[in-house]
GROMACS .gro file of C-alpha atoms in nm:
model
  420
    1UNK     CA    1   0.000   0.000   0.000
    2UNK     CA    2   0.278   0.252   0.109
    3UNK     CA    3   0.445   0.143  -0.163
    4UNK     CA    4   0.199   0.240  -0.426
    5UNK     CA    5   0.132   0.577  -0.275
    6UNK     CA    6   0.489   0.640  -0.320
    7UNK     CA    7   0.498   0.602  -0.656
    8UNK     CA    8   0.192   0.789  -0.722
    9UNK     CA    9   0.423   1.115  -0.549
   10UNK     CA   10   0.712   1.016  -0.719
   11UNK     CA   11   0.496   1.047  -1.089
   12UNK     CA   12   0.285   1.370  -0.982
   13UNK     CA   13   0.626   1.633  -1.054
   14UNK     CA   14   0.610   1.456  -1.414
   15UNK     CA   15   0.262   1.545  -1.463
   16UNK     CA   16   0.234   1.874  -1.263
   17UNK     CA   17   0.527   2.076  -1.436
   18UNK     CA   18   0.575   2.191  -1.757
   19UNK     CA   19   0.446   2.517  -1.932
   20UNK     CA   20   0.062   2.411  -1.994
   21UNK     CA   21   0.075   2.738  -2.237
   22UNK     CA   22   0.414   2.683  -2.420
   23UNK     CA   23   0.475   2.847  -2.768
   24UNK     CA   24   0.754   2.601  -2.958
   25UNK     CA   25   1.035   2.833  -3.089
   26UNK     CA   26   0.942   2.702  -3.432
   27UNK     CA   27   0.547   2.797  -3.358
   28UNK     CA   28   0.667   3.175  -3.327
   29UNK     CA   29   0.712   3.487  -3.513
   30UNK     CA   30   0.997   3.670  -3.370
   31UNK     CA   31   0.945   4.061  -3.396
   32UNK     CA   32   1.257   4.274  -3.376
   33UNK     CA   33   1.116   4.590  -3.525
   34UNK     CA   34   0.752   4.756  -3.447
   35UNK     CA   35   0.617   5.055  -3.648
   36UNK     CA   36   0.295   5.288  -3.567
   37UNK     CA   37   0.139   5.552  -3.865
   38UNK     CA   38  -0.133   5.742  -3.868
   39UNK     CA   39  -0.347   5.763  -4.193
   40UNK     CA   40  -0.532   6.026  -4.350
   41UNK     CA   41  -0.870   5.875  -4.234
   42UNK     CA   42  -0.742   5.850  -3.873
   43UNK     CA   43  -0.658   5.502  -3.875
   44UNK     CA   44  -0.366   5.340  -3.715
   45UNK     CA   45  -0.142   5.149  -3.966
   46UNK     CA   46   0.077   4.898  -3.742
   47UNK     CA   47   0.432   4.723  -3.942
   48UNK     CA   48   0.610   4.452  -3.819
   49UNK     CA   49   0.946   4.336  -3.882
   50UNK     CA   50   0.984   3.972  -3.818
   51UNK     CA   51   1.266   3.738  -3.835
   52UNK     CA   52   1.306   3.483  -4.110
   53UNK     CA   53   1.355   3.151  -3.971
   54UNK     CA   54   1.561   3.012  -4.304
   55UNK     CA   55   1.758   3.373  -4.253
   56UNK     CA   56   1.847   3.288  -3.927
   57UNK     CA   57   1.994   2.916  -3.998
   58UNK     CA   58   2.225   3.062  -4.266
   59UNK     CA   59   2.354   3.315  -4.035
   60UNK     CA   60   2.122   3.614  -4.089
   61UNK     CA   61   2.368   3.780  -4.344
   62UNK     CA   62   2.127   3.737  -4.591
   63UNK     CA   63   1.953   4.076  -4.590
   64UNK     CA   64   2.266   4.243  -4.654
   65UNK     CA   65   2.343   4.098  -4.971
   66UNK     CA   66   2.230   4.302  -5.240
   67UNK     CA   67   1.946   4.183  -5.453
   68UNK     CA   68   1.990   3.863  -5.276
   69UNK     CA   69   1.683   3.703  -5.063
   70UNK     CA   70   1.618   3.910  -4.744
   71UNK     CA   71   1.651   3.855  -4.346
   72UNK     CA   72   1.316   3.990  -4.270
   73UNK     CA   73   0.977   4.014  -4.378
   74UNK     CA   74   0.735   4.301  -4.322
   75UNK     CA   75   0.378   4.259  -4.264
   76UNK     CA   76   0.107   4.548  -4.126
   77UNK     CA   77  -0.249   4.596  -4.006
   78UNK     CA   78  -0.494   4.825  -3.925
   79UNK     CA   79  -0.614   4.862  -3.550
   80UNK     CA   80  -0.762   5.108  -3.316
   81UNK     CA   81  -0.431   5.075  -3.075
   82UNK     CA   82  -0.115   4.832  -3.095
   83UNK     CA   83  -0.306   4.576  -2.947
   84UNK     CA   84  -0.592   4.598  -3.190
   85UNK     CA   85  -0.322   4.599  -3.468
   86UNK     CA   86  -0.146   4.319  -3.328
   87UNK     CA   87  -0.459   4.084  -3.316
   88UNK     CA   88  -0.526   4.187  -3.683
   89UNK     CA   89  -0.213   4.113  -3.789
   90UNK     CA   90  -0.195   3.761  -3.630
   91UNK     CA   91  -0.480   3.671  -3.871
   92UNK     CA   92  -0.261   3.646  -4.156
   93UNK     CA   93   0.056   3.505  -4.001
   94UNK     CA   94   0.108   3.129  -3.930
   95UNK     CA   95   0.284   3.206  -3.646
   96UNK     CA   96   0.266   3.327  -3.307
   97UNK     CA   97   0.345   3.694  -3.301
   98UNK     CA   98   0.624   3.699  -3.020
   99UNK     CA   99   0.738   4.114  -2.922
  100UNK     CA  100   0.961   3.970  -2.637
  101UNK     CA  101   1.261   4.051  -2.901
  102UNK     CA  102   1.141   4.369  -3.009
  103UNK     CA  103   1.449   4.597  -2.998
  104UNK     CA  104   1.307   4.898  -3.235
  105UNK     CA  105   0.993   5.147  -3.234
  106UNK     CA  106   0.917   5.351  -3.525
  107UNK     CA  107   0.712   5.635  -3.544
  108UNK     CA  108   0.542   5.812  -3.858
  109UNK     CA  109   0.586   6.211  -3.835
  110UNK     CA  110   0.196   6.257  -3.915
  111UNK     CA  111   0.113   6.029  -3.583
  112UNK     CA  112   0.408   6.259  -3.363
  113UNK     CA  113   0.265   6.535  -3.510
  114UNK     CA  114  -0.075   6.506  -3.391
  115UNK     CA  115   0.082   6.329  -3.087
  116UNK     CA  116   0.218   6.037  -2.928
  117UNK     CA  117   0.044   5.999  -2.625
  118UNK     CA  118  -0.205   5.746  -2.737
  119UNK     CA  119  -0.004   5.466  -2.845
  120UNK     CA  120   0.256   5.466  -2.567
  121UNK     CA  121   0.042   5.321  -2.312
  122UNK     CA  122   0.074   4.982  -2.427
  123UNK     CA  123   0.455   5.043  -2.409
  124UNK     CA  124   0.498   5.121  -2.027
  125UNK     CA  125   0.222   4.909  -1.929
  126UNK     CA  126   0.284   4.581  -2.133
  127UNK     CA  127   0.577   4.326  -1.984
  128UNK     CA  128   0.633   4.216  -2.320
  129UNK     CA  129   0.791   4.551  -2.382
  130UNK     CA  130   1.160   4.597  -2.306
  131UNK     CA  131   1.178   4.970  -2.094
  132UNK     CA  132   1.529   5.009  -2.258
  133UNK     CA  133   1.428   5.014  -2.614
  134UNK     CA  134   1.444   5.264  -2.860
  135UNK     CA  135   1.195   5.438  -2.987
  136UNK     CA  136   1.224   5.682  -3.336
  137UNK     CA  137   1.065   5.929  -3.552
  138UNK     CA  138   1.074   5.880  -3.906
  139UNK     CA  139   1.112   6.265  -4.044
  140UNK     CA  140   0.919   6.351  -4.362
  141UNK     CA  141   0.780   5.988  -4.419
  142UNK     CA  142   0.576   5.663  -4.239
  143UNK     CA  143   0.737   5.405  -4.011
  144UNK     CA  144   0.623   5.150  -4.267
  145UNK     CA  145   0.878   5.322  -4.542
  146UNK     CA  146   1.192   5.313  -4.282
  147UNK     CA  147   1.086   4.928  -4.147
  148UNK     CA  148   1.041   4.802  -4.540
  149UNK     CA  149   1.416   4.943  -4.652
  150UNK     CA  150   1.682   4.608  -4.695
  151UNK     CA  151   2.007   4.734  -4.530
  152UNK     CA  152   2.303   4.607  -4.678
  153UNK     CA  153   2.531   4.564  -4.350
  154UNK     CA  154   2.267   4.465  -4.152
  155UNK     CA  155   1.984   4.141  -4.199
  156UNK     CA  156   1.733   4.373  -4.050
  157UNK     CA  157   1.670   4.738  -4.060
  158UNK     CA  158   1.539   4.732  -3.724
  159UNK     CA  159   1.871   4.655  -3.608
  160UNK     CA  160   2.063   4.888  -3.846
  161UNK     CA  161   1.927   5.217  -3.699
  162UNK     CA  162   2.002   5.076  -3.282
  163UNK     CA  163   2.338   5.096  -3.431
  164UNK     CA  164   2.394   5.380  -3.634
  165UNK     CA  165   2.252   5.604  -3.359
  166UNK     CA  166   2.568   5.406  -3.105
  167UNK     CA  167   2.791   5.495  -3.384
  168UNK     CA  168   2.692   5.844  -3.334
  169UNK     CA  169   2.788   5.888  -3.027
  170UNK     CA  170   2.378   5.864  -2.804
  171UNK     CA  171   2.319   5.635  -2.537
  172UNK     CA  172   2.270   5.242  -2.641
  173UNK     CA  173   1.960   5.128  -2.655
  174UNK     CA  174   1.704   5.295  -2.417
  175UNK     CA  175   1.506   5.588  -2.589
  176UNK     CA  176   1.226   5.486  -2.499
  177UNK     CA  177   1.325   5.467  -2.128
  178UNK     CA  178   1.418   5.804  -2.157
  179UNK     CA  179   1.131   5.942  -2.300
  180UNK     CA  180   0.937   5.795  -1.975
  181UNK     CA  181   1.172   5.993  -1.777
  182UNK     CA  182   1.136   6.315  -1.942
  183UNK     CA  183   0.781   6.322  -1.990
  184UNK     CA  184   0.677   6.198  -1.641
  185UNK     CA  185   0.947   6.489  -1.526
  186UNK     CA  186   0.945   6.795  -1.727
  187UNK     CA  187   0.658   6.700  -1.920
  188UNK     CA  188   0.868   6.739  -2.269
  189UNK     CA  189   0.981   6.412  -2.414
  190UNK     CA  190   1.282   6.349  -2.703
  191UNK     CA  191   1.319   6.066  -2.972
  192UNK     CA  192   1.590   6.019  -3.194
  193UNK     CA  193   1.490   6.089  -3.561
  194UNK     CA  194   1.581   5.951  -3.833
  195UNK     CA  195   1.556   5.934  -4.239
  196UNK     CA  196   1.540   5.818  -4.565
  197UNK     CA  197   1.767   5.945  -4.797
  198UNK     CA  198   1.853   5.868  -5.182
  199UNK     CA  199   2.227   5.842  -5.273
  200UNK     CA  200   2.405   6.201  -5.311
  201UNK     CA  201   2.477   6.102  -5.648
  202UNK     CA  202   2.307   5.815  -5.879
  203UNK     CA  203   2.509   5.527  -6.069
  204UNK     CA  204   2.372   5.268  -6.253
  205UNK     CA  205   2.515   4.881  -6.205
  206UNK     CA  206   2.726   4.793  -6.483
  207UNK     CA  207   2.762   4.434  -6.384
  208UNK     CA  208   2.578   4.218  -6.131
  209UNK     CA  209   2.804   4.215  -5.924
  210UNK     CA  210   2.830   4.600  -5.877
  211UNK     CA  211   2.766   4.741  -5.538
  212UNK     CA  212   2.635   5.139  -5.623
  213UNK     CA  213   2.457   5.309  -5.312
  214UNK     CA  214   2.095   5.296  -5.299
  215UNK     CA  215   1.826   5.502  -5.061
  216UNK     CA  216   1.922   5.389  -4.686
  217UNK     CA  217   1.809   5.493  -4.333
  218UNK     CA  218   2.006   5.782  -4.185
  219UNK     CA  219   1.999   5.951  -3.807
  220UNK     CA  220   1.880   6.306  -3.891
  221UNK     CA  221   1.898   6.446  -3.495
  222UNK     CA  222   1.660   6.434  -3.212
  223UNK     CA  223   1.250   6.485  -3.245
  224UNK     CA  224   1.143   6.713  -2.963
  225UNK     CA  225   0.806   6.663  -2.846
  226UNK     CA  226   0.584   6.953  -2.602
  227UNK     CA  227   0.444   6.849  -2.254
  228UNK     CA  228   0.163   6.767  -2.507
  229UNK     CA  229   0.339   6.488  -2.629
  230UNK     CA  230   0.263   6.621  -2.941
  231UNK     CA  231   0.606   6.703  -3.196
  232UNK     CA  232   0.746   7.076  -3.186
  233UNK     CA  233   1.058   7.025  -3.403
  234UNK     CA  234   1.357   6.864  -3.519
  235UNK     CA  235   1.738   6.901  -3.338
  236UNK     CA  236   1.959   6.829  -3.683
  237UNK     CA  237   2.292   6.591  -3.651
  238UNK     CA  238   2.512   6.896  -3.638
  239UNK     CA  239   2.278   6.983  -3.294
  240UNK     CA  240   2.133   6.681  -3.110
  241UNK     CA  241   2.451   6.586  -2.937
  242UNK     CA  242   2.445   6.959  -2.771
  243UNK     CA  243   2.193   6.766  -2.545
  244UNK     CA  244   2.344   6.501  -2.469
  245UNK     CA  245   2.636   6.660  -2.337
  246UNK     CA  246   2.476   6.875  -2.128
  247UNK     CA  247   2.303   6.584  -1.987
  248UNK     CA  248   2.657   6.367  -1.921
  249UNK     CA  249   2.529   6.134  -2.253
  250UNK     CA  250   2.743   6.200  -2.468
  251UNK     CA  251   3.035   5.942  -2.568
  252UNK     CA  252   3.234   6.048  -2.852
  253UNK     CA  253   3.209   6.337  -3.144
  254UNK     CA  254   3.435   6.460  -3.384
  255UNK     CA  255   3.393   6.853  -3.454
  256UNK     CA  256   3.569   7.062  -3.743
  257UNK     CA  257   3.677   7.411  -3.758
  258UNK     CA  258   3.794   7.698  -3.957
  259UNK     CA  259   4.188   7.814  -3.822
  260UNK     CA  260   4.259   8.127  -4.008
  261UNK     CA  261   4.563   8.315  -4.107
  262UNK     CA  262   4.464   8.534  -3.797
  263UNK     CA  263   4.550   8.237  -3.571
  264UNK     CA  264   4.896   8.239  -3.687
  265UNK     CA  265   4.936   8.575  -3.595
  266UNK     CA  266   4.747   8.584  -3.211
  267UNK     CA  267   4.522   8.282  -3.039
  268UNK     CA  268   4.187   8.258  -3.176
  269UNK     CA  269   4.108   8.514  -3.375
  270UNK     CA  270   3.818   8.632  -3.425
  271UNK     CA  271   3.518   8.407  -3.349
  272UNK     CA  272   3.281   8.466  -3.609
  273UNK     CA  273   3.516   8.357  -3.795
  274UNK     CA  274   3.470   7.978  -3.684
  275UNK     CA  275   3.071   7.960  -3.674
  276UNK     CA  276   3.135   7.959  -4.102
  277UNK     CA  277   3.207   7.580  -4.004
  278UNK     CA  278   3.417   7.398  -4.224
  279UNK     CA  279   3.293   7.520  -4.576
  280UNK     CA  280   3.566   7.718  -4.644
  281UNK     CA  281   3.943   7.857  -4.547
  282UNK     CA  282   4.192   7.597  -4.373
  283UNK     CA  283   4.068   7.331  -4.100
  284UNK     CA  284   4.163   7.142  -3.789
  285UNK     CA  285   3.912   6.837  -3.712
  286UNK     CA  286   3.921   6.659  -3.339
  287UNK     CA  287   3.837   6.342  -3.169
  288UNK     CA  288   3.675   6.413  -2.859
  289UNK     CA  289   3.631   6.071  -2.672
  290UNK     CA  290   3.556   6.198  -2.259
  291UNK     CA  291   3.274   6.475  -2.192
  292UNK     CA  292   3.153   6.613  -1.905
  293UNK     CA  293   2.896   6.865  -1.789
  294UNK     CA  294   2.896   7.059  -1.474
  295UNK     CA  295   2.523   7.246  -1.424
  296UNK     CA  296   2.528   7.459  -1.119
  297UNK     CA  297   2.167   7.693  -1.085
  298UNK     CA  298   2.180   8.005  -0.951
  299UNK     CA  299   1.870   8.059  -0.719
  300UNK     CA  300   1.938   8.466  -0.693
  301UNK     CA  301   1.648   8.679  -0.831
  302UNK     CA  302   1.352   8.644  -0.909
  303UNK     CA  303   1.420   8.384  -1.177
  304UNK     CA  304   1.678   8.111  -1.165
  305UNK     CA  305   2.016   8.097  -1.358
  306UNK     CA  306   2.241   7.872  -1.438
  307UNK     CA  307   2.595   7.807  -1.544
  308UNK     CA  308   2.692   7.546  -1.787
  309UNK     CA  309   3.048   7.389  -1.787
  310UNK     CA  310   3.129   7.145  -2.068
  311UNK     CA  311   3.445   6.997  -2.027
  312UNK     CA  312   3.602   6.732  -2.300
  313UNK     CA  313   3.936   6.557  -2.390
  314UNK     CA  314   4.070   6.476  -2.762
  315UNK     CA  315   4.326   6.481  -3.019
  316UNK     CA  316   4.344   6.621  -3.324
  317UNK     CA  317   4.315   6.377  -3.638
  318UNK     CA  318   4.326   6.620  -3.947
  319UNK     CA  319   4.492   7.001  -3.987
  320UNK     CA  320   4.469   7.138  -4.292
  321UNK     CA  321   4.575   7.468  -4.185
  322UNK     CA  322   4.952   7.592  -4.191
  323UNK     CA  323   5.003   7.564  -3.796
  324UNK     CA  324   5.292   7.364  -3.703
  325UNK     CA  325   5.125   7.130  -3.419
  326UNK     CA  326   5.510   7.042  -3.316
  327UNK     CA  327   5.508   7.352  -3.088
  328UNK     CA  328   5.271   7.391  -2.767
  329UNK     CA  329   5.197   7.741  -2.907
  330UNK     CA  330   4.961   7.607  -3.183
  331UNK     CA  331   4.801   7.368  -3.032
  332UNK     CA  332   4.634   7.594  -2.764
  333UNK     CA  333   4.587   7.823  -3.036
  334UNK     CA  334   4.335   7.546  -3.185
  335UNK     CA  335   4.223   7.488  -2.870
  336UNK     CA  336   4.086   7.836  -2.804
  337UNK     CA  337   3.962   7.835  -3.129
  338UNK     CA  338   3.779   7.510  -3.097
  339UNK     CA  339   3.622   7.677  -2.806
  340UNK     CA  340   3.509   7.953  -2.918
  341UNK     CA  341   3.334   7.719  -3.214
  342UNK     CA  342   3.153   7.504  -2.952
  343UNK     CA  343   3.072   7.778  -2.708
  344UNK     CA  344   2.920   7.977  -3.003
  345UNK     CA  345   2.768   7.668  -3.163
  346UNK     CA  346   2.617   7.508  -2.807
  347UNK     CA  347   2.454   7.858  -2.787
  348UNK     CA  348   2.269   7.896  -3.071
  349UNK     CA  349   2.127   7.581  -3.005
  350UNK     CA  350   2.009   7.636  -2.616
  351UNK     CA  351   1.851   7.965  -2.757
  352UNK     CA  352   1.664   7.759  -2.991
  353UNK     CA  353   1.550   7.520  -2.765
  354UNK     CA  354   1.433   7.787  -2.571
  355UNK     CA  355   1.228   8.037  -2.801
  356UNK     CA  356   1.083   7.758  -3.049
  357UNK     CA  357   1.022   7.466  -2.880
  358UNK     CA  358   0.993   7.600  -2.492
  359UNK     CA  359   1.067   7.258  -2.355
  360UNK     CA  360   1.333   7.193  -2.103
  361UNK     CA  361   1.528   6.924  -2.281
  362UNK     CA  362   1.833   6.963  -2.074
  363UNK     CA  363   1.725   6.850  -1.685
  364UNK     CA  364   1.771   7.177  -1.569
  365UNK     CA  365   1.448   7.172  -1.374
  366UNK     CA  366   1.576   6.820  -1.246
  367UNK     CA  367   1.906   7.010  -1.112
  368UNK     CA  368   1.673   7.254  -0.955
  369UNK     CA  369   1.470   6.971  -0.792
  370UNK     CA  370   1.763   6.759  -0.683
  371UNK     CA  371   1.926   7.060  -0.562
  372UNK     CA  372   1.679   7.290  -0.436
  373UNK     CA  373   1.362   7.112  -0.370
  374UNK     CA  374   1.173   7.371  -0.187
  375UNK     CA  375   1.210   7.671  -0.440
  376UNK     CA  376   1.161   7.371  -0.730
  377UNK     CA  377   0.795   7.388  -0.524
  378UNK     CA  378   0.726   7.748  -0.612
  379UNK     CA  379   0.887   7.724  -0.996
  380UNK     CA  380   0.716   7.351  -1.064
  381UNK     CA  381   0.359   7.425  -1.197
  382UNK     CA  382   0.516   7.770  -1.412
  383UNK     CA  383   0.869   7.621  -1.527
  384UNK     CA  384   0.731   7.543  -1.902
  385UNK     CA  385   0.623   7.945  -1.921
  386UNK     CA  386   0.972   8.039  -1.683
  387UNK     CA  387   1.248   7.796  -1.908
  388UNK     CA  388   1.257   8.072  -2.224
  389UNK     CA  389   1.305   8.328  -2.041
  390UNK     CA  390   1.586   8.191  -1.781
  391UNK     CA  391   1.974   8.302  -1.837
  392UNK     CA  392   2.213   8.007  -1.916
  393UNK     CA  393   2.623   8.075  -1.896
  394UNK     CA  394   2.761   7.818  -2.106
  395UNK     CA  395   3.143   7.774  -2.107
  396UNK     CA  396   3.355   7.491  -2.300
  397UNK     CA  397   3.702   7.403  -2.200
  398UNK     CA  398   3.827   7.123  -2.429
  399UNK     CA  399   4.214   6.976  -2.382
  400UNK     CA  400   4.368   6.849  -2.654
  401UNK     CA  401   4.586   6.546  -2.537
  402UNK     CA  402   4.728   6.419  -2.861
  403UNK     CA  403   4.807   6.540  -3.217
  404UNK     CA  404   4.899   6.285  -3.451
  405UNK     CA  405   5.167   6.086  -3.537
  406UNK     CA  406   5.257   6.417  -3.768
  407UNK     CA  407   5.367   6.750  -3.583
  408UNK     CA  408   5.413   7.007  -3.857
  409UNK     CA  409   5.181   7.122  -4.149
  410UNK     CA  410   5.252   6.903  -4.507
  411UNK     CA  411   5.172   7.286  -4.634
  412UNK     CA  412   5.452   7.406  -4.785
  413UNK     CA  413   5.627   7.727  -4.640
  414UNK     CA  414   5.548   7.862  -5.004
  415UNK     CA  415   5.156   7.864  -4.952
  416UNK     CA  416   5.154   7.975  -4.611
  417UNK     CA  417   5.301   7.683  -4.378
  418UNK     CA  418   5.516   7.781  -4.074
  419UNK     CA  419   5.906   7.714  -4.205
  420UNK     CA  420   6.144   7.544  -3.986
   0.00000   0.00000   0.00000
């Protein structure tokens, strides 16, 4: 008897565990890449990008061969939310739509312009979201155009743009995340944006086997959204990293500027001579690899203040001017030149911040909070009308640690380089 009994315990773990609700790897549809659009009848237009399971086997490389069989498919729905969309879409796939793996959210510039807010719901609230995501606008075109583009170095587009936007020097992958933050904070919210852009210059194939460059994505900047969540504007390439070193997110950026024949002659120059950028005259471009931002506010007055310090290390990779970098003399001569680019540059694009878009992309309130919490109390519920008007000091002190393995100019003496 107490022998049967125990072999009735020893068989229930073999019939009690096990996932009763299991989906079999081969019984799903992986989704790496999830795009929302809005359409002219007020519609939501969901696109997935799913994995391909004979892609995968053959080591995914497939999508980047050109004209060869892709890594991905693409399929859409219509819905009254995601979830609506999802359930649509499910109807036509023979697999088990799985966003576990979704890395990748794209959003049309018609659905940020008239506003975010009612798809993201399903994005903080569902676990089948990961929080550190990202999460783009598509400038000037549909999420479905950007998720439906083959990228040649990539099997998935929805991977591509995670790591063009790494290469660029932004935070690795969590947008999205971020965009919680903001908008649960200051109320404004950023995205990276990107784009679709044709080649600079067309060439046909002359052979199969030719490789020419075709219309890929590209990062354009940073979308700024209002405490409306609705979209106010667009933060180009040559501006969205201003933000993120302010905020201590920035990792690496190259920047180019003009040195004159006036630097040869006394440090600097003149510094509207350097916001020309690097159309024109003789350059010096630099590797900056280490940023930092110091933000102290200034609770004085009857409105706050703050000064800015942005603080950076690099090395110069290209001079095309006739300084001889040999000698200490020229290169803090670049350096104060450099500085006067950025300060004059980082400027330009706090004041813009400020007067068009009125959003406080840059934490400052946060610093006020953190810092101050019981003036934050009185400035809180007014700080979207107070941020234009607020004074920001903004000082850059970069330190170039390296020049090349090449001191002097390769000008000649003839055309202007320094003799020996």
């Amino acid at each position: 008897m107490f022998r049967k009994i125990g072999l009735v315990f020893l068989a229930l773990p073999i019939v009690l565990t096990g996932c009763w609700d299991r989906h079999e790897l081969n019984d799903q549809a992986i989704v790496l890449g999830w795009g929302m659009d809005l359409t002219e009848d007020g519609e939501y237009l969901a696109t997935a990008n799913l994995v391909l399971p004979l892609a995968s086997k053959s080591g995914g490389q497939q999508g980047g061969q050109q004209g060869g069989p892709s890594g991905f498919m693409t399929e859409s729905a219509y819905g009254k939310n995601n979830r609506d969309a999802e359930q649509n879409m499910q109807r036509k796939l023979s697999r088990v739509l799985f966003p576990g793996h979704r890395r990748n959210i794209f959003i049309g510039e018609k659905l940020a312009e008239k506003g975010v807010f009612s798809i993201m719901d399903e994005y903080g609230r569902s676990p089948m979201v990961r929080p550190r995501s990202n999460i783009f606008v598509v400038k000037g075109g549909t999420a479905q155009e950007a998720m439906s583009i083959a990228y040649q170095l990539e099997a998935n587009p929805a991977i591509a743009v995670q790591k063009i936007q790494e290469k660029s020097g932004a935070p690795i992958s969590r947008s999205l995340l971020d965009f919680f933050i903001m908008a649960n904070g200051t109320g404004c919210g950023v995205m990276p944006a990107l784009t679709i852009e044709s080649p600079e210059v067309n060439t046909d194939k002359k052979t199969p086997n030719d490789s020419p460059p075709q219309t890929t994505l590209s990062l354009y900047g940073a979308a700024i959204f209002n405490e409306k969540l609705k979209l106010a504007g667009y933060l180009g390439y040559d501006e969205f990293w201003v933000r993120l070193w302010i905020t201590n997110r920035l990792n690496f950026r190259n920047f180019t500027t003009l040195v004159n024949a006036v630097d040869a002659d006394k440090p600097g120059g003149k510094a509207a001579d350097a916001l020309s950028g690097a159309t024109r005259g003789q350059t010096v471009s630099i590797n900056v690899d280490t940023f930092k931002s110091h933000i102290t506010p200034v609770m004085t007055g009857e409105l706050p203040r703050f000064r800015i310090l942005l603080e950076g290390n690099g090395y110069i990779e290209e001079n095309d001017s006739p300084l001889d970098l040999s000698k200490l003399a020229n290169v803090q001569k670049v350096e104060i030149r450099m500085n006067q680019y950025l300060e004059a540059k980082i400027k330009k694009v706090v004041t813009k911040v400020q007067k068009d878009f009125k959003c406080d992309i840059f934490g400052l309130g946060d610093t006020i909070h953190h810092r101050h919490p019981y003036q934050w109390k009185k400035l809180a519920s007014d700080w979207d009308t107070i941020f234009p008007d607020i004074d920001i000091d903004i000082k850059v002190k970069l330190n170039l640690t390296g020049t090349g393995l090449t001191g002097e100019s390769l000008l000649p003496a003839r055309d202007g380089g320094e003799g020996k």
